[in-house]
PDB file of C-alpha atoms and ligand atoms in Angstrom:
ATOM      1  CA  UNK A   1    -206.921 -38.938  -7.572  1.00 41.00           C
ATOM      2  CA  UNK A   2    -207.196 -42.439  -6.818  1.00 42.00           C
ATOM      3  CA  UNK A   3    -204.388 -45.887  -6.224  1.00 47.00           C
ATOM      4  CA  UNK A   4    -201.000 -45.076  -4.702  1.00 48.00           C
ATOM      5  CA  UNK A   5    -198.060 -42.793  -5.614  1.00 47.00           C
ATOM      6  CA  UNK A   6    -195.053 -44.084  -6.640  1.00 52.00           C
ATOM      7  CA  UNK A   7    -191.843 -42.001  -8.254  1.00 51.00           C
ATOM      8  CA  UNK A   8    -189.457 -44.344  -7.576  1.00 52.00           C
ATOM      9  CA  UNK A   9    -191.375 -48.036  -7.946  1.00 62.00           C
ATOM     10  CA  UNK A  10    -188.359 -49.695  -8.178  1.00 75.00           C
ATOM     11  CA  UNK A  11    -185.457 -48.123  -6.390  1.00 86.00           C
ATOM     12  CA  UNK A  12    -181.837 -49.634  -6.262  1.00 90.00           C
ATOM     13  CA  UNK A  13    -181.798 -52.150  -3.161  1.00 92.00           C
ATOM     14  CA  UNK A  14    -178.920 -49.937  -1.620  1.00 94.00           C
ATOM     15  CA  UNK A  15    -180.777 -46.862  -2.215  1.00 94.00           C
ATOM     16  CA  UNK A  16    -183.675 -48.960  -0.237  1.00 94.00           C
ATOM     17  CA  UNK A  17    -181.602 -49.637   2.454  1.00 96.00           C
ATOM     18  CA  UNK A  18    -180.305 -46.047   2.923  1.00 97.00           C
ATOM     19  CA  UNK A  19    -183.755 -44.695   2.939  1.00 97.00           C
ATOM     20  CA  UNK A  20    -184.827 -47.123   5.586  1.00 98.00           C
ATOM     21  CA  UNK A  21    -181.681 -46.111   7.825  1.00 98.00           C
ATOM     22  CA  UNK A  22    -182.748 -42.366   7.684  1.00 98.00           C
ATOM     23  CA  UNK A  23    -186.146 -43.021   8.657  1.00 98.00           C
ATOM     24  CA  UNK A  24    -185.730 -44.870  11.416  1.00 98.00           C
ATOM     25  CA  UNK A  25    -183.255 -41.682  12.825  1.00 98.00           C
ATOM     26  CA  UNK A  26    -185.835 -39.438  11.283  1.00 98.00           C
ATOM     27  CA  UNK A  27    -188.796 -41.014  13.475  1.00 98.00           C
ATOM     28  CA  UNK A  28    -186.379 -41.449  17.062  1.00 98.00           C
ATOM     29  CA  UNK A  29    -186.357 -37.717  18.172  1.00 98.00           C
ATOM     30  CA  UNK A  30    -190.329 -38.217  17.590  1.00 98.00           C
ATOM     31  CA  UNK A  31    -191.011 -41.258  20.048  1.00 98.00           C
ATOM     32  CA  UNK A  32    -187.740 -42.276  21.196  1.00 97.00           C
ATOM     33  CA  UNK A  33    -185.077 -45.094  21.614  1.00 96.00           C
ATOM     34  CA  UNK A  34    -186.929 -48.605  22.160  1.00 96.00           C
ATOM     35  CA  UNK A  35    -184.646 -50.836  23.484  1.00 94.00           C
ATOM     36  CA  UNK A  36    -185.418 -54.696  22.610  1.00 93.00           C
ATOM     37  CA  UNK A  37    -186.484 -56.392  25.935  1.00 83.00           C
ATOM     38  CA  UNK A  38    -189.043 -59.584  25.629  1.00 75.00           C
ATOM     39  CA  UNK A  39    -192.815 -57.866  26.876  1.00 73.00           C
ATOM     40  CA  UNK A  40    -194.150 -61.200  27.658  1.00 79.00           C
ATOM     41  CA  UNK A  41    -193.652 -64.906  27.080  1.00 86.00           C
ATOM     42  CA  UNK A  42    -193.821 -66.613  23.707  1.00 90.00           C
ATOM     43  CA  UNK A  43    -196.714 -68.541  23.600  1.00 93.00           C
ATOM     44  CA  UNK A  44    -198.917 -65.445  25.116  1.00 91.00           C
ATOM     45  CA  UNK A  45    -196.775 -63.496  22.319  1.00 90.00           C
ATOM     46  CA  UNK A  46    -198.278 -66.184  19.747  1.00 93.00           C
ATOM     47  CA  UNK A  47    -201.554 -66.431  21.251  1.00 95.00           C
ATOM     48  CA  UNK A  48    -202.399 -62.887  21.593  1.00 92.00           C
ATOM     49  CA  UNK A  49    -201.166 -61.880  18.154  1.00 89.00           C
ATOM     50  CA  UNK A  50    -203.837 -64.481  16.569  1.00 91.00           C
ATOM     51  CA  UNK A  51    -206.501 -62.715  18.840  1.00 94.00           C
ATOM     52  CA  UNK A  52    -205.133 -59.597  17.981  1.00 90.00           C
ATOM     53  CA  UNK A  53    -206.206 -59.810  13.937  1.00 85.00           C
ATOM     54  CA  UNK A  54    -208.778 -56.886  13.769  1.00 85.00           C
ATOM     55  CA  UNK A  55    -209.061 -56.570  16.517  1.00 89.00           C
ATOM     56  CA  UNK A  56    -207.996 -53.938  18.876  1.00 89.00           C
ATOM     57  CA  UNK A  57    -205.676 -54.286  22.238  1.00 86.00           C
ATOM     58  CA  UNK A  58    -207.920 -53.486  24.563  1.00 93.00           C
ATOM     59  CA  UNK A  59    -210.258 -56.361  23.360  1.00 95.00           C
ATOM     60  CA  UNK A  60    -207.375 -58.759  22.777  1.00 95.00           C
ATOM     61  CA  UNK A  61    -206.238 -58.626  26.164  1.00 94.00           C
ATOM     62  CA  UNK A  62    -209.548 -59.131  27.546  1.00 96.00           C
ATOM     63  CA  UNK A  63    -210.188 -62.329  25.053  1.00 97.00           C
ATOM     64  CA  UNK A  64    -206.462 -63.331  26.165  1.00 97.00           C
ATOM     65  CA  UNK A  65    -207.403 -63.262  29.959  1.00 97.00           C
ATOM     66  CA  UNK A  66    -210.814 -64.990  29.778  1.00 97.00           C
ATOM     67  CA  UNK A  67    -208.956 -67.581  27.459  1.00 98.00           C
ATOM     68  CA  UNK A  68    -206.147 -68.207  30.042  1.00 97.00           C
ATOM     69  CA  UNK A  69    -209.359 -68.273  32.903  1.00 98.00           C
ATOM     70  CA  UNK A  70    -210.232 -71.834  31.485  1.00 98.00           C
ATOM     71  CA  UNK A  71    -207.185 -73.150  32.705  1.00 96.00           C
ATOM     72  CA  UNK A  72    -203.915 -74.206  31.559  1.00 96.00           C
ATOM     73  CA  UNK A  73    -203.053 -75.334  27.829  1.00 97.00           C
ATOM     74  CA  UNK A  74    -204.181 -78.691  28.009  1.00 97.00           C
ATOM     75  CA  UNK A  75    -207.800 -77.556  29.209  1.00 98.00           C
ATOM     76  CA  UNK A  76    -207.890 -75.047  26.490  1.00 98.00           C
ATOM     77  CA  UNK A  77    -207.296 -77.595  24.103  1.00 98.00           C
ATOM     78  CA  UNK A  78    -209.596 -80.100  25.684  1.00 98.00           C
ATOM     79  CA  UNK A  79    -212.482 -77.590  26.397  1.00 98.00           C
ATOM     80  CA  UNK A  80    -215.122 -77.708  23.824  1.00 98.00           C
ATOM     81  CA  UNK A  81    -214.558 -75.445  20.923  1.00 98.00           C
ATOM     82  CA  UNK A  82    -217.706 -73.707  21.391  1.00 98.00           C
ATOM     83  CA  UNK A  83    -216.342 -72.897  24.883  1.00 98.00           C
ATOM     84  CA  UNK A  84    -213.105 -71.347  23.829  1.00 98.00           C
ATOM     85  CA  UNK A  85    -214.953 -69.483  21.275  1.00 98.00           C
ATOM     86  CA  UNK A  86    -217.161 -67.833  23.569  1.00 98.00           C
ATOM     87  CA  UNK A  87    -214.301 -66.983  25.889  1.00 98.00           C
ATOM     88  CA  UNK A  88    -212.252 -65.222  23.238  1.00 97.00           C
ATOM     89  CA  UNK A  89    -215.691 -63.590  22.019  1.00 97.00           C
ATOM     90  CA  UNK A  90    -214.285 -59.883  22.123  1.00 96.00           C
ATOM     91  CA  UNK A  91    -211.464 -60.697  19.223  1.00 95.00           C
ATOM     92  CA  UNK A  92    -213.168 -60.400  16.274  1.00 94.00           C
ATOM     93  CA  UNK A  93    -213.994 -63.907  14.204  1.00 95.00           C
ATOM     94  CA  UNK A  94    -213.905 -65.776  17.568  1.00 96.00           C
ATOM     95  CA  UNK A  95    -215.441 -68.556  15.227  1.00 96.00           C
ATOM     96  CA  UNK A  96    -212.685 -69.004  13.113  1.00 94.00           C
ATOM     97  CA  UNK A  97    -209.781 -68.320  15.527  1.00 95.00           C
ATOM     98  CA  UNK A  98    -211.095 -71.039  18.126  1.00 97.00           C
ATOM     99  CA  UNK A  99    -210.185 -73.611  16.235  1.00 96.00           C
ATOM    100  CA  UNK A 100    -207.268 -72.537  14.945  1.00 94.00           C
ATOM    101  CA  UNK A 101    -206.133 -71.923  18.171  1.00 96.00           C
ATOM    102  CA  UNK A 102    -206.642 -75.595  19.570  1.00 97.00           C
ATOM    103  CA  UNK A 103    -205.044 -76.690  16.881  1.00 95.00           C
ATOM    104  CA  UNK A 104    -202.296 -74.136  17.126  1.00 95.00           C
ATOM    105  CA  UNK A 105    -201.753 -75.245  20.858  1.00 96.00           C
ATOM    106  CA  UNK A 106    -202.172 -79.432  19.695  1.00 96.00           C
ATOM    107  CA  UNK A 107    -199.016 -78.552  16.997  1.00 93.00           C
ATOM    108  CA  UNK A 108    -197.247 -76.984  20.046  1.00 94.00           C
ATOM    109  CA  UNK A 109    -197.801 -79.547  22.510  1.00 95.00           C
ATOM    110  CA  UNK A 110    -196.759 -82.384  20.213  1.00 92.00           C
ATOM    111  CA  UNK A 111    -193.526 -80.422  19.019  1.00 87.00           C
ATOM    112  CA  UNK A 112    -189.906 -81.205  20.413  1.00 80.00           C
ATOM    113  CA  UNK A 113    -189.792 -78.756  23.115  1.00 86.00           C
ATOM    114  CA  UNK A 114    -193.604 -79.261  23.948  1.00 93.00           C
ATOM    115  CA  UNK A 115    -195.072 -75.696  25.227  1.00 94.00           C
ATOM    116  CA  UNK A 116    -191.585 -74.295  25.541  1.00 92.00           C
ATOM    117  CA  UNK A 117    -190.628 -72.351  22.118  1.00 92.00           C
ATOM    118  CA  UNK A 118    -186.443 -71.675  22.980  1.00 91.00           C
ATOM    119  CA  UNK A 119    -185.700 -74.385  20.398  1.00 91.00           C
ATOM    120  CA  UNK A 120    -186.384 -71.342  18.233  1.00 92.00           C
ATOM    121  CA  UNK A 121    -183.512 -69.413  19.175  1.00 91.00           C
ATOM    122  CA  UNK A 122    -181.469 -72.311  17.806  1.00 91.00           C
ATOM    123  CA  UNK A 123    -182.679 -72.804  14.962  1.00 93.00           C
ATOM    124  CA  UNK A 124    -181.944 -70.883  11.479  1.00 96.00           C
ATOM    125  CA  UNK A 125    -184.312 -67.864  11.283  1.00 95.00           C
ATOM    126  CA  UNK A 126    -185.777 -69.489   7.561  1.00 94.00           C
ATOM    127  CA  UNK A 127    -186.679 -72.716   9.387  1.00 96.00           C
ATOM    128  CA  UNK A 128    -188.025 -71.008  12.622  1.00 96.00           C
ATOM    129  CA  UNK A 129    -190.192 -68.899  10.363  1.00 95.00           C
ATOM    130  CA  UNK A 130    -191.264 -72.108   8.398  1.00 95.00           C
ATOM    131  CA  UNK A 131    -192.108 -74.103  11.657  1.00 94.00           C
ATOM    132  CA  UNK A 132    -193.826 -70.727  13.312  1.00 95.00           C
ATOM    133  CA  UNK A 133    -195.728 -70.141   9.622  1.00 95.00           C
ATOM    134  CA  UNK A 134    -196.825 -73.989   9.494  1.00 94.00           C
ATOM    135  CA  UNK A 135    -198.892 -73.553  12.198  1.00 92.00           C
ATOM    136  CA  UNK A 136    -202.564 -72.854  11.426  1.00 85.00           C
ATOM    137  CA  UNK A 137    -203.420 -69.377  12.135  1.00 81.00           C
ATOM    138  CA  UNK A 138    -199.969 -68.398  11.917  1.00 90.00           C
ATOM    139  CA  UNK A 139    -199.074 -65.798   9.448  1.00 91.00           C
ATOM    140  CA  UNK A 140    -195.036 -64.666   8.537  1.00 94.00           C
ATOM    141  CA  UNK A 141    -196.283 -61.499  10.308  1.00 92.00           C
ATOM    142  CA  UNK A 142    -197.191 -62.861  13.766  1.00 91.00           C
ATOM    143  CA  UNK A 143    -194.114 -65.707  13.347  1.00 94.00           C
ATOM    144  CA  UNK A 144    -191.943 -62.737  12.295  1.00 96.00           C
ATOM    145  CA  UNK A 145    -193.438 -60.825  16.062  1.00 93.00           C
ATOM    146  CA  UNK A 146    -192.452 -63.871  18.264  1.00 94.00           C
ATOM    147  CA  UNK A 147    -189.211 -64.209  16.538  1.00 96.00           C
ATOM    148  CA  UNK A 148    -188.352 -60.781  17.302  1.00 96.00           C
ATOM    149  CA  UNK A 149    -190.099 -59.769  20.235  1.00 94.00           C
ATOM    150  CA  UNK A 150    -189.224 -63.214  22.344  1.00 93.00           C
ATOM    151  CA  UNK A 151    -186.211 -64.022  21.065  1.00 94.00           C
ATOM    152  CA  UNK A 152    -184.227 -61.293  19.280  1.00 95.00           C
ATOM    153  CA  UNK A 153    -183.792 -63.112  15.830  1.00 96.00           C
ATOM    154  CA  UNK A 154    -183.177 -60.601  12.822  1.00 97.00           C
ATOM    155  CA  UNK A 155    -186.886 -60.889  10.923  1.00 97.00           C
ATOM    156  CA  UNK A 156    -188.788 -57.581  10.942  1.00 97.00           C
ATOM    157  CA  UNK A 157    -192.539 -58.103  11.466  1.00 96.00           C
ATOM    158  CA  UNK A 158    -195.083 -55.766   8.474  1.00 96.00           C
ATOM    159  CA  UNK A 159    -197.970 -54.851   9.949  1.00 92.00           C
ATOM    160  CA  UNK A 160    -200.440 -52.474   8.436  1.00 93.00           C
ATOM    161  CA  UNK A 161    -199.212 -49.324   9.381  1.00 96.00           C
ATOM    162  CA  UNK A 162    -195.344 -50.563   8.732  1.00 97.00           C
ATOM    163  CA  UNK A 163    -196.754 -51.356   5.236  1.00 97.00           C
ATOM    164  CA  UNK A 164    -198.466 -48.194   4.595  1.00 97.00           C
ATOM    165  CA  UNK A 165    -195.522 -46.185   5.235  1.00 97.00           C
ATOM    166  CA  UNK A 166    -192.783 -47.678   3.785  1.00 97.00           C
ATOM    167  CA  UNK A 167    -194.914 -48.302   0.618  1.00 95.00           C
ATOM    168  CA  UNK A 168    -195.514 -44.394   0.673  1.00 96.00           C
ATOM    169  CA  UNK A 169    -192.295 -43.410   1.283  1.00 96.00           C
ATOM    170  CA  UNK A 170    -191.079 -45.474  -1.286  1.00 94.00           C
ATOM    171  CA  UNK A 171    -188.838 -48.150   0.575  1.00 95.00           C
ATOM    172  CA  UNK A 172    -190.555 -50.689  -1.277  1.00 94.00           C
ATOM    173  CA  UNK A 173    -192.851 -51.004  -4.930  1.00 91.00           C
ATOM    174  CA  UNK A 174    -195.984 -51.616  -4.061  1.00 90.00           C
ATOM    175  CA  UNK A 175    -196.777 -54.962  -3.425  1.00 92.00           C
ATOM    176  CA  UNK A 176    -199.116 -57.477  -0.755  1.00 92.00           C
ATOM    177  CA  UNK A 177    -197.620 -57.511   3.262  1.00 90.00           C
ATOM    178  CA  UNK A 178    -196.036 -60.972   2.429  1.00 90.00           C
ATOM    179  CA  UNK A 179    -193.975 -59.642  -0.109  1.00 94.00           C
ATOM    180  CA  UNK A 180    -193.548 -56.443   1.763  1.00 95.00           C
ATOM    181  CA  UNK A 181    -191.645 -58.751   4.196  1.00 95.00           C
ATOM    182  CA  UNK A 182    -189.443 -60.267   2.110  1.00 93.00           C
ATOM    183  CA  UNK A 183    -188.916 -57.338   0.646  1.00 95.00           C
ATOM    184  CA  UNK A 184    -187.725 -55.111   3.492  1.00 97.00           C
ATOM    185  CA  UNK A 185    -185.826 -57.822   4.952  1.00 94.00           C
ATOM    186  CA  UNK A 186    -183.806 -58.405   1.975  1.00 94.00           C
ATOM    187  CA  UNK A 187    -182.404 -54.650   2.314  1.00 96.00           C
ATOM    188  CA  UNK A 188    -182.740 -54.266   6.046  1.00 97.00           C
ATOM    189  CA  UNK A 189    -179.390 -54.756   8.329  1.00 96.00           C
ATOM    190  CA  UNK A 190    -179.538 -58.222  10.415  1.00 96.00           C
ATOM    191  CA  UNK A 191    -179.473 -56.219  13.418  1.00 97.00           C
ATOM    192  CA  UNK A 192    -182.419 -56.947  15.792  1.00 97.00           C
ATOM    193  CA  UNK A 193    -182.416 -53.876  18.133  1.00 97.00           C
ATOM    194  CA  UNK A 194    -182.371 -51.693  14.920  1.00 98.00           C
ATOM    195  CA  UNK A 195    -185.707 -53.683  13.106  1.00 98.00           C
ATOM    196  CA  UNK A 196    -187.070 -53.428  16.845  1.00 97.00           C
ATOM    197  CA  UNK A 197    -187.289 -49.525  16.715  1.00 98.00           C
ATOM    198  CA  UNK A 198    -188.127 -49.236  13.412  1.00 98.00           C
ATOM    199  CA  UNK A 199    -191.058 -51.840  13.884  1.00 97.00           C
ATOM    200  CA  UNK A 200    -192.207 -49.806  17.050  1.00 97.00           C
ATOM    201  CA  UNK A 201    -191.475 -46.686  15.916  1.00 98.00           C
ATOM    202  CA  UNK A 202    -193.215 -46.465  12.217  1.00 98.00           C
ATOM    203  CA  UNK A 203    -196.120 -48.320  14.057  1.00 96.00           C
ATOM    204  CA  UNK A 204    -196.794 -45.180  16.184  1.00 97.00           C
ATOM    205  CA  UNK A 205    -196.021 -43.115  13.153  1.00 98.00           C
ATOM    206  CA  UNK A 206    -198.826 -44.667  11.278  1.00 97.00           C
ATOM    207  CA  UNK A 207    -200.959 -44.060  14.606  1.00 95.00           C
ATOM    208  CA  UNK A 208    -200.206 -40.557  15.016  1.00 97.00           C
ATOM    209  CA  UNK A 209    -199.289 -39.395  11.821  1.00 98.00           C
ATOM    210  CA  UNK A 210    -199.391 -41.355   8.364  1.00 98.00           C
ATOM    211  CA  UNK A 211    -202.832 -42.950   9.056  1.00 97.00           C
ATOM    212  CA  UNK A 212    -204.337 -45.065   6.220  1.00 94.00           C
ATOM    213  CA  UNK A 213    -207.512 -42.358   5.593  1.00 93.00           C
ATOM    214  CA  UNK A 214    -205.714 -38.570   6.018  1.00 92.00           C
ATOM    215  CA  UNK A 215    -201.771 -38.892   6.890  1.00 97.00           C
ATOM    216  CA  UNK A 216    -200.764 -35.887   8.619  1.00 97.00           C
ATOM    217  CA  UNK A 217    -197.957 -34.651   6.196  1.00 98.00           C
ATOM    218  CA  UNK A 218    -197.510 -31.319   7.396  1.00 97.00           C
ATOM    219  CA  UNK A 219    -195.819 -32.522  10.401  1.00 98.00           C
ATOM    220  CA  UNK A 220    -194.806 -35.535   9.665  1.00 98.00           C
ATOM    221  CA  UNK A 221    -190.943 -35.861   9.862  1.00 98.00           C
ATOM    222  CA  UNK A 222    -190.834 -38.525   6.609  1.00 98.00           C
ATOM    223  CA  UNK A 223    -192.084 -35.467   4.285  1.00 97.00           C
ATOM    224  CA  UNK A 224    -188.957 -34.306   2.671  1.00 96.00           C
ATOM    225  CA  UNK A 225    -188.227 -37.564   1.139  1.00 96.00           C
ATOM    226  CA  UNK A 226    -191.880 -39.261   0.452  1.00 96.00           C
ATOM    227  CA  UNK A 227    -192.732 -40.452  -2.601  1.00 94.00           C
ATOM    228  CA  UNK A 228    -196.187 -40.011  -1.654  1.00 94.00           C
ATOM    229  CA  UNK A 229    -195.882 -36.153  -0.591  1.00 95.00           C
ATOM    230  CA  UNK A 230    -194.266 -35.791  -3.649  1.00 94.00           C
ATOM    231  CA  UNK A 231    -196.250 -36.382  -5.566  1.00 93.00           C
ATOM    232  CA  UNK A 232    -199.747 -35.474  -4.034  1.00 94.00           C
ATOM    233  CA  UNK A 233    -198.446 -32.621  -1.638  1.00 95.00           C
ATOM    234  CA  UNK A 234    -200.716 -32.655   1.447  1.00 95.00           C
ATOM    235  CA  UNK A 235    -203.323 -34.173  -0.270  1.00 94.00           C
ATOM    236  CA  UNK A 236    -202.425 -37.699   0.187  1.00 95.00           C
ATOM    237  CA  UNK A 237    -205.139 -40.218  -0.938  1.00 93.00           C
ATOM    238  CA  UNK A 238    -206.464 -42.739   1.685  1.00 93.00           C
ATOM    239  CA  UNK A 239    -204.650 -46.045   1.474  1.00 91.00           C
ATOM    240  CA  UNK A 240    -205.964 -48.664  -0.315  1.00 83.00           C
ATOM    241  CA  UNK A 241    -204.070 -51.716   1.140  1.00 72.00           C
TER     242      UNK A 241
HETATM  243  S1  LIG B   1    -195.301 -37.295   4.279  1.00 97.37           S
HETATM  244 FE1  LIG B   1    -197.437 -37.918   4.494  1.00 97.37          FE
HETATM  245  S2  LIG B   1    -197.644 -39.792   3.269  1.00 97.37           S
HETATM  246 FE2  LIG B   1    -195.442 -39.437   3.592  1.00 97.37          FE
HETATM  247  S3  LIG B   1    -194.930 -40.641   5.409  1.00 97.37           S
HETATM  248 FE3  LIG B   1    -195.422 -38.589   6.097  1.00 97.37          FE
HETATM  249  S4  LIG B   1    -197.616 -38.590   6.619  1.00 97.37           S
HETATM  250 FE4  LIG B   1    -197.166 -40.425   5.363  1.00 97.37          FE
END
């Protein structure tokens, strides 16, 4: 069988909403309460999630710290590009993401607050996500991390494995991650701590459990009310993004 399931393509947005609800309690008991407490600050938050594009943690941290061993923000954006390319050389693309980076650190520098973000906690979340989004390099996903992560604004970030799951479970049609945003968020409750748990929390579950080749469905908690089990049983079909 090949493409995705889907019983329920387009479910009523309440029904959405209630569905999201019970998986979020459905996935607690399985890797617990995550409270929402900034991990570090926002412009390593925005730099690291740019690195982090396929790439894994391990080597985004290390790209991170050999970045920040050039100096401060100015000398990364004054060091030749070459230079910053070879020092984030274990993120994947380091080609494409020097540049963007420099020039992601120039918009920063120039804006109102210079290379302090808080002006984002002011502002409406639609125009902190359009200023975060205008940068280059900077996706709704990664604006959507910073806003939550650093500053507790109701956005909820899609990554893959959010996507995957959700999609499968039949929260949402299926449809591209920008959409997927939208479309979550549009059914979601503003509540940050909430979208906090889910994001962390379906993000391990697509780790451990509903992985994109051979979800574990047997013991996955989600089963009883997955579109995708469903319909294929335990014979899920690899995801096809
Ligand atoms: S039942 Fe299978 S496909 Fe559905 S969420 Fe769980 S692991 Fe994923």
């Amino acid at each position: 069988m090949t493409g995705e399931p889907l019983l329920n393509a387009v479910r009523p947005e309440q029904e959405r909403a209630e569905l999201l609800v019970w998986m979020k309690e459905k996935v607690r008991p399985e890797y617990g309460e995550k409270p929402l407490s900034p991990r570090r600050d926002p412009l390593h938050e925005l730099i690291s999630t740019i690195l982090s594009q396929r790439t894994n943690w391990r080597d985004e941290d290390a790209a991170y710290q050999e970045l920040r061993a050039l100096g401060d923000w100015d000398a990364i954006i004054a060091a030749p590009v070459e230079t910053v390319a070879h020092a984030i050389r274990r993120s994947n693309y380091p080609e494409s993401k020097a540049p963007r980076i420099q020039q992601t650190l120039v918009a920063i520098r120039d804006s109102p607050g210079g290379y302090n973000l808080d002006f984002l906690k002011e502002l409406p979340v639609k125009d902190a996500l359009k200023w975060l989004t205008d940068l280059p390099g900077v996706g709704v996903k990664t604006a959507s991390l910073v806003l939550l992560f650093n500053y507790a604004r109701p956005v909820f970030p899609v990554d893959t494995h959010v996507h995957r799951i959700t999609t499968r479970v039949g929260a949402i049609p299926k449809m591209g991650e920008q959409a997927a945003h939208r479309a979550l968020l549009k059914v979601l409750p503003p509540d940050p701590p909430f979208l906090y748990e889910l994001h962390i929390n379906l993000l391990t579950h697509g780790q451990k459990v509903c992985s994109w080749h051979k979800p574990r469905c047997p013991v996955c908690v989600l089963k009883e009310r997955c579109d995708a089990h469903a319909l294929y049983g335990n014979d899920v079909p690899s995801w096809k993004g």
